[in-house]
Short mmCIF file of C-alpha atoms and ligand atoms in Angstrom, two decimals:
data_model
loop_
_atom_site.label_atom_id
_atom_site.label_comp_id
_atom_site.label_asym_id
_atom_site.label_seq_id
_atom_site.Cartn_x
_atom_site.Cartn_y
_atom_site.Cartn_z
CA MET H 247 -11.16 -18.82 78.65
CA SER H 248 -7.61 -18.36 79.18
CA VAL H 249 -5.38 -16.12 76.52
CA SER H 250 -3.64 -19.34 75.62
CA ARG H 251 -5.96 -21.93 74.96
CA LEU H 252 -7.82 -18.48 72.67
CA SER H 253 -4.63 -18.37 70.98
CA ALA H 254 -5.15 -21.81 69.96
CA LEU H 255 -7.43 -21.70 69.06
CA MET H 256 -7.22 -19.15 66.13
CA LEU H 257 -3.63 -21.25 65.23
CA ILE H 258 -4.84 -24.82 64.69
CA PRO H 259 -7.60 -23.91 62.00
CA GLY H 260 -4.56 -22.99 59.48
CA LEU H 261 -2.03 -24.14 60.95
CA LEU H 262 -4.04 -27.48 59.68
CA LEU H 263 -5.42 -25.60 56.69
CA ALA H 264 -1.54 -25.03 54.89
CA ASN H 265 -0.60 -28.41 54.87
CA SER H 266 -4.06 -29.35 53.26
CA ALA H 267 -4.46 -30.40 49.48
CA GLN H 268 -7.69 -29.35 49.49
CA ALA H 269 -9.96 -28.44 52.51
CA LEU H 270 -13.26 -29.64 53.43
CA ASP H 271 -15.58 -26.66 52.50
CA ILE H 272 -18.99 -26.95 54.61
CA VAL H 273 -21.78 -24.87 52.76
CA PHE H 274 -25.14 -23.43 54.47
CA ASP H 275 -28.45 -22.92 53.09
CA TYR H 276 -30.52 -21.32 54.51
CA ARG H 277 -33.75 -21.65 52.50
CA PHE H 278 -35.65 -23.56 55.10
CA ASP H 279 -34.59 -20.28 57.63
CA ARG H 280 -38.30 -19.54 57.87
CA SER H 281 -38.19 -18.59 61.66
CA GLY H 282 -35.99 -15.35 59.67
CA TRP H 283 -32.92 -16.71 62.67
CA PHE H 284 -30.16 -16.29 59.86
CA SER H 285 -31.46 -13.53 58.60
CA GLU H 286 -28.82 -11.08 56.81
CA ASP H 287 -31.50 -8.48 57.74
CA SER H 288 -30.14 -8.10 61.39
CA SER H 289 -27.23 -7.28 63.28
CA ALA H 290 -27.73 -10.97 65.50
CA GLY H 291 -28.90 -13.26 62.32
CA LEU H 292 -25.47 -11.93 60.15
CA MET H 293 -23.87 -13.28 63.93
CA ARG H 294 -25.52 -15.99 64.06
CA ARG H 295 -23.81 -16.48 60.24
CA GLU H 296 -20.86 -15.67 61.06
CA VAL H 297 -20.34 -18.12 64.35
CA LEU H 298 -21.70 -21.50 62.03
CA GLN H 299 -18.00 -20.45 59.07
CA GLN H 300 -16.30 -20.08 62.32
CA ALA H 301 -17.52 -23.28 63.18
CA ALA H 302 -17.17 -25.18 60.12
CA SER H 303 -13.27 -23.47 59.57
CA VAL H 304 -12.25 -25.76 62.84
CA PHE H 305 -12.84 -29.41 59.72
CA SER H 306 -10.39 -27.38 56.92
CA GLY H 307 -7.69 -30.04 58.08
CA PHE H 308 -9.26 -32.51 57.16
CA THR H 309 -8.27 -32.94 52.79
CA ASP H 310 -10.32 -36.04 51.71
CA ASN H 311 -10.99 -35.57 48.13
CA LEU H 312 -15.08 -36.04 48.39
CA LEU H 313 -16.71 -36.20 44.53
CA ALA H 314 -19.08 -33.28 43.72
CA ILE H 315 -22.59 -35.09 43.23
CA ASP H 316 -24.15 -34.17 40.05
CA ALA H 317 -27.48 -35.62 39.17
CA SER H 318 -27.61 -35.76 34.78
CA ALA H 319 -29.82 -37.42 32.69
CA GLY H 320 -30.75 -40.89 34.06
CA ASN H 321 -28.95 -39.73 37.53
CA SER H 322 -30.55 -37.90 40.12
CA TRP H 323 -31.11 -38.44 44.25
CA SER H 324 -32.99 -36.76 45.95
CA VAL H 325 -32.68 -36.83 50.67
CA SER H 326 -35.73 -36.45 52.94
CA PHE H 327 -34.68 -34.31 56.29
CA GLN H 328 -35.95 -32.89 59.90
CA HIS H 329 -36.69 -29.41 58.36
CA PRO H 330 -33.75 -27.48 60.40
CA SER H 331 -37.79 -24.87 61.73
CA TRP H 332 -39.86 -27.12 62.22
CA SER H 333 -43.30 -26.75 64.06
CA ASN H 334 -43.07 -30.18 65.05
CA TRP H 335 -40.00 -32.75 65.64
CA LEU H 336 -41.53 -35.65 62.34
CA GLU H 337 -41.88 -31.90 60.69
CA GLN H 338 -39.69 -33.49 57.19
CA VAL H 339 -38.74 -31.49 53.71
CA THR H 340 -37.84 -33.10 50.25
CA VAL H 341 -34.92 -31.66 47.97
CA SER H 342 -34.01 -33.09 44.76
CA ASN H 343 -30.73 -32.60 42.94
CA LEU H 344 -29.24 -31.26 44.76
CA LEU H 345 -25.28 -29.90 43.32
CA VAL H 346 -22.84 -31.52 46.43
CA PRO H 347 -19.55 -29.65 45.18
CA GLU H 348 -16.66 -31.67 45.83
CA ASN H 349 -15.09 -31.77 48.38
CA SER H 350 -17.95 -29.69 50.35
CA LEU H 351 -20.95 -30.53 52.60
CA VAL H 352 -24.12 -28.37 52.28
CA VAL H 353 -25.76 -27.97 56.16
CA PHE H 354 -29.28 -26.59 55.37
CA VAL H 355 -29.42 -24.89 59.06
CA GLY H 356 -32.31 -23.36 60.78
CA ALA H 357 -34.24 -22.65 63.81
CA SER H 358 -37.53 -22.82 65.77
CA SER H 359 -38.80 -22.56 69.72
CA PHE H 360 -39.31 -25.96 71.50
CA SER H 361 -39.12 -24.81 75.68
CA GLY H 362 -37.29 -27.83 75.77
CA SER H 363 -33.30 -28.65 77.57
CA VAL H 364 -32.50 -29.39 74.21
CA LEU H 365 -30.05 -26.99 72.30
CA GLY H 366 -29.82 -28.68 68.75
CA ALA H 367 -29.87 -31.31 66.99
CA ALA H 368 -28.53 -32.70 63.63
CA GLY H 369 -28.96 -35.10 60.60
CA GLY H 370 -28.26 -36.70 57.22
CA GLY H 371 -31.28 -38.24 56.60
CA ASN H 372 -32.58 -40.49 53.89
CA VAL H 373 -30.74 -40.32 51.39
CA SER H 374 -32.51 -42.48 47.64
CA ALA H 375 -30.77 -42.31 44.57
CA GLN H 376 -31.56 -43.51 40.65
CA GLY H 377 -29.15 -44.35 37.70
CA SER H 378 -26.14 -46.51 36.36
CA GLN H 379 -24.06 -47.30 39.48
CA ALA H 380 -21.07 -45.80 39.45
CA PHE H 381 -23.75 -42.66 40.52
CA LEU H 382 -25.13 -45.03 43.05
CA ASP H 383 -20.75 -44.90 44.10
CA THR H 384 -21.05 -41.02 43.82
CA VAL H 385 -24.24 -40.47 46.27
CA ALA H 386 -22.60 -43.05 49.03
CA GLY H 387 -19.32 -42.92 48.53
CA ARG H 388 -18.23 -39.90 47.41
CA GLY H 389 -14.58 -41.93 46.06
CA GLN H 390 -14.40 -42.62 48.60
CA ALA H 391 -13.45 -46.61 48.73
CA GLY H 392 -13.98 -46.96 52.56
CA ALA H 393 -17.40 -45.62 52.99
CA LEU H 394 -18.43 -48.83 50.30
CA ALA H 395 -17.40 -51.68 51.97
CA ALA H 396 -19.25 -54.04 53.97
CA VAL H 397 -17.54 -52.99 57.12
CA PRO H 398 -17.51 -49.35 56.17
CA THR H 399 -13.66 -47.17 57.11
CA ASP H 400 -15.28 -44.19 55.86
CA VAL H 401 -17.68 -41.85 55.65
CA ALA H 402 -18.50 -40.05 52.50
CA PRO H 403 -21.83 -37.86 54.02
CA TRP H 404 -23.61 -35.24 51.54
CA GLY H 405 -24.41 -32.23 54.25
CA GLY H 406 -27.02 -33.03 56.08
CA SER H 407 -29.13 -30.40 58.58
CA ILE H 408 -28.65 -28.99 61.71
CA TRP H 409 -31.77 -27.51 64.34
CA PHE H 410 -30.68 -25.09 66.74
CA ASN H 411 -33.53 -24.36 68.55
CA SER H 412 -33.87 -20.51 69.83
CA TYR H 413 -36.11 -20.50 72.89
CA GLN H 414 -32.20 -21.05 74.15
CA PRO H 415 -30.76 -17.77 75.10
CA TRP H 416 -27.97 -18.87 73.26
CA TYR H 417 -24.88 -16.41 73.21
CA ILE H 418 -23.50 -15.16 69.29
CA GLY H 419 -20.22 -14.14 70.05
CA LEU H 420 -17.16 -14.76 68.89
CA ASP H 421 -15.31 -13.37 70.82
CA ASP H 422 -16.56 -16.38 74.22
CA SER H 423 -15.81 -13.06 76.53
CA GLY H 424 -18.86 -11.81 76.71
CA LEU H 425 -20.58 -15.39 76.93
CA ALA H 426 -22.41 -15.69 80.58
CA ALA H 427 -22.92 -17.94 83.10
CA GLY H 428 -25.66 -19.86 82.26
CA GLN H 429 -25.61 -19.16 78.40
CA PRO H 430 -25.08 -21.14 76.02
CA ASP H 431 -22.63 -21.36 73.12
CA LEU H 432 -23.38 -21.56 69.44
CA LEU H 433 -19.80 -21.33 68.55
CA THR H 434 -20.03 -24.28 70.69
CA THR H 435 -23.78 -26.35 69.45
CA ALA H 436 -22.73 -25.79 65.82
CA THR H 437 -19.71 -26.90 66.04
CA HIS H 438 -20.66 -30.80 68.00
CA GLU H 439 -23.49 -30.69 65.15
CA ILE H 440 -21.04 -30.42 62.64
CA ALA H 441 -19.18 -33.10 63.80
CA HIS H 442 -21.69 -35.61 64.43
CA LEU H 443 -23.03 -34.63 60.27
CA LEU H 444 -19.26 -35.15 59.61
CA GLY H 445 -19.99 -39.35 61.38
CA PHE H 446 -19.72 -38.99 65.01
CA GLY H 447 -22.17 -40.64 66.53
CA ALA H 448 -23.72 -41.21 63.45
CA SER H 449 -21.46 -43.55 61.38
CA ALA H 450 -21.88 -47.07 59.72
CA ALA H 451 -17.57 -46.06 60.35
CA TRP H 452 -18.13 -45.28 63.69
CA ASP H 453 -21.10 -48.31 64.45
CA ALA H 454 -17.96 -50.51 62.97
CA LEU H 455 -15.93 -49.60 65.62
CA VAL H 456 -18.24 -49.79 69.36
CA GLN H 457 -18.05 -52.86 70.62
CA ASN H 458 -19.55 -53.40 74.18
CA GLY H 459 -20.03 -49.67 74.89
CA VAL H 460 -15.89 -48.70 74.39
CA PHE H 461 -15.37 -47.50 71.05
CA THR H 462 -12.26 -49.24 70.34
CA GLY H 463 -10.73 -46.91 66.73
CA GLU H 464 -6.43 -47.41 66.92
CA TYR H 465 -6.13 -42.49 67.02
CA ALA H 466 -9.24 -42.33 70.09
CA SER H 467 -7.36 -45.48 72.01
CA ALA H 468 -4.05 -44.21 71.84
CA VAL H 469 -5.05 -40.99 72.70
CA TYR H 470 -7.67 -42.10 75.53
CA GLY H 471 -4.25 -45.23 77.26
CA SER H 472 -7.38 -47.32 75.72
CA ALA H 473 -11.42 -48.55 73.98
CA VAL H 474 -13.19 -44.90 75.07
CA PRO H 475 -16.61 -45.39 77.04
CA VAL H 476 -18.79 -44.00 74.90
CA ASP H 477 -22.84 -42.97 76.33
CA GLY H 478 -25.88 -45.16 76.91
CA VAL H 479 -26.47 -44.48 72.45
CA ALA H 480 -23.44 -44.27 71.36
CA ALA H 481 -23.86 -40.92 70.18
CA HIS H 482 -20.78 -39.12 72.39
CA TRP H 483 -18.23 -40.34 74.47
CA ALA H 484 -19.16 -41.56 77.97
CA TYR H 485 -20.03 -38.89 80.31
CA GLY H 486 -16.85 -38.23 82.75
CA VAL H 487 -13.76 -40.30 79.45
CA GLU H 488 -12.29 -36.83 79.87
CA ALA H 489 -13.68 -32.90 80.95
CA ASP H 490 -13.59 -31.03 78.39
CA ASN H 491 -14.43 -33.40 75.76
CA LEU H 492 -17.02 -31.30 72.28
CA MET H 493 -18.37 -34.56 72.10
CA ASP H 494 -19.76 -35.28 75.36
CA PRO H 495 -23.42 -35.75 75.75
CA GLY H 496 -23.32 -32.30 76.75
CA THR H 497 -22.35 -29.34 77.80
CA VAL H 498 -21.67 -26.64 80.68
CA PRO H 499 -24.24 -23.96 79.84
CA GLY H 500 -21.07 -20.47 80.11
CA LYS H 501 -18.71 -22.22 78.75
CA ARG H 502 -16.92 -22.29 75.34
CA GLU H 503 -15.73 -25.62 74.36
CA TYR H 504 -13.54 -27.50 72.02
CA LEU H 505 -12.27 -29.79 69.84
CA SER H 506 -10.11 -31.99 72.35
CA ALA H 507 -7.93 -34.63 70.92
CA LEU H 508 -9.89 -37.18 72.25
CA ASP H 509 -12.54 -35.93 69.53
CA TYR H 510 -10.26 -35.41 66.42
CA ALA H 511 -8.56 -38.43 67.20
CA ALA H 512 -12.59 -40.31 66.49
CA LEU H 513 -12.56 -38.11 63.83
CA ARG H 514 -9.65 -39.65 62.07
CA ASP H 515 -10.78 -43.72 63.65
CA ILE H 516 -13.52 -43.00 61.13
CA GLY H 517 -12.02 -42.45 57.80
CA TRP H 518 -11.30 -38.69 57.72
CA GLN H 519 -7.86 -38.35 56.36
CA VAL H 520 -5.65 -34.87 58.96
CA SER H 521 -3.43 -33.16 57.25
CA ALA H 522 -2.00 -32.32 60.35
CA VAL H 523 -3.32 -34.00 63.82
CA PRO H 524 -2.65 -30.72 67.00
CA GLU H 525 -1.78 -31.80 70.71
CA PRO H 526 -3.65 -33.29 73.24
CA SER H 527 -2.90 -29.92 74.32
CA THR H 528 -3.31 -28.19 71.75
CA LEU H 529 -6.46 -29.05 70.07
CA SER H 530 -9.93 -26.86 69.50
CA MET H 531 -13.10 -26.63 69.47
CA LEU H 532 -16.34 -27.56 69.48
CA LEU H 533 -19.40 -28.31 72.00
CA LEU H 534 -22.54 -29.41 72.27
CA GLY H 535 -26.47 -29.98 73.67
CA LEU H 536 -29.03 -33.07 73.81
CA VAL H 537 -28.54 -34.34 70.64
CA GLY H 538 -27.96 -37.60 71.50
CA VAL H 539 -31.69 -39.62 70.14
CA PHE H 540 -31.84 -37.71 67.19
CA ALA H 541 -28.50 -38.03 65.64
CA ARG H 542 -29.43 -41.84 66.53
CA TRP H 543 -32.52 -41.10 64.60
CA ARG H 544 -29.66 -39.97 62.41
CA ARG H 545 -28.52 -42.98 61.53
CA LYS H 546 -31.47 -45.45 61.05
CA GLN H 547 -32.63 -43.18 58.43
CA SER H 548 -29.18 -43.45 57.39
CA GLN H 549 -29.00 -46.70 56.98
CA ARG H 550 -31.85 -47.41 54.64
CA PHE H 551 -29.82 -45.22 51.96
ZN1 ZN S 875 -24.29 -34.11 69.43
#
């Protein structure tokens, strides 16, 4: 990474935050980290937590007002999702009446070892709720009217889960100067997975803008010059759309990648409010692994609500 690009990386989140009415807060929950990959008792675990916080900060310029999901007498909800430290791919866990603070997403994280090239996976699980119509609307829409529309124009996730493949030889630094050839970068993958939890390639609002293999959102189309080709499962950009997009289907080992102007524009298209849109040349943050399959799985699950 060049020096100029690094400074842009550090600058953008703060710039966006300064103009925000409030900042989107991503709250990591480690209760299902049963392998201790994020253990506070180890320097590596602490560093991994720091890397996650850095990835979350990329999205702090999103200014949507998200209502809290707060169960009460007569109103309850639960969500079942892939265990973030799964011992088999289908292992699920259910959490009931999770408190999701306003303007926050709760993201359960963990890791387990899988001898394959997949770096990580993210999903929003299968939500169910019972109670008043107002409560049901809050769980599904969090005050974002467009998320409740027949053809959704907005997203309002509660959060989700992210699994990291501890089999991989991760680089876990904040500064990428130690990132070696062939090494996957935790910051890059974490940012990519969070973007999926925000609905990139994995929401009804995204689906509504995908037609015939292209993403038709107006902001993304303006950045790209036309509707943007997506991959075979419409969870990412197609390979080769542009170099350096974080939301490509795969990541290049030994390279840190950042949210591109195009990635950012697509998040705007699915309803995220951004107080300032970085110039394409200065965009920062993110990216990732072979997570398309799981992203699609999440879409199917989430639509059962
Ligand atoms: Zn992905």
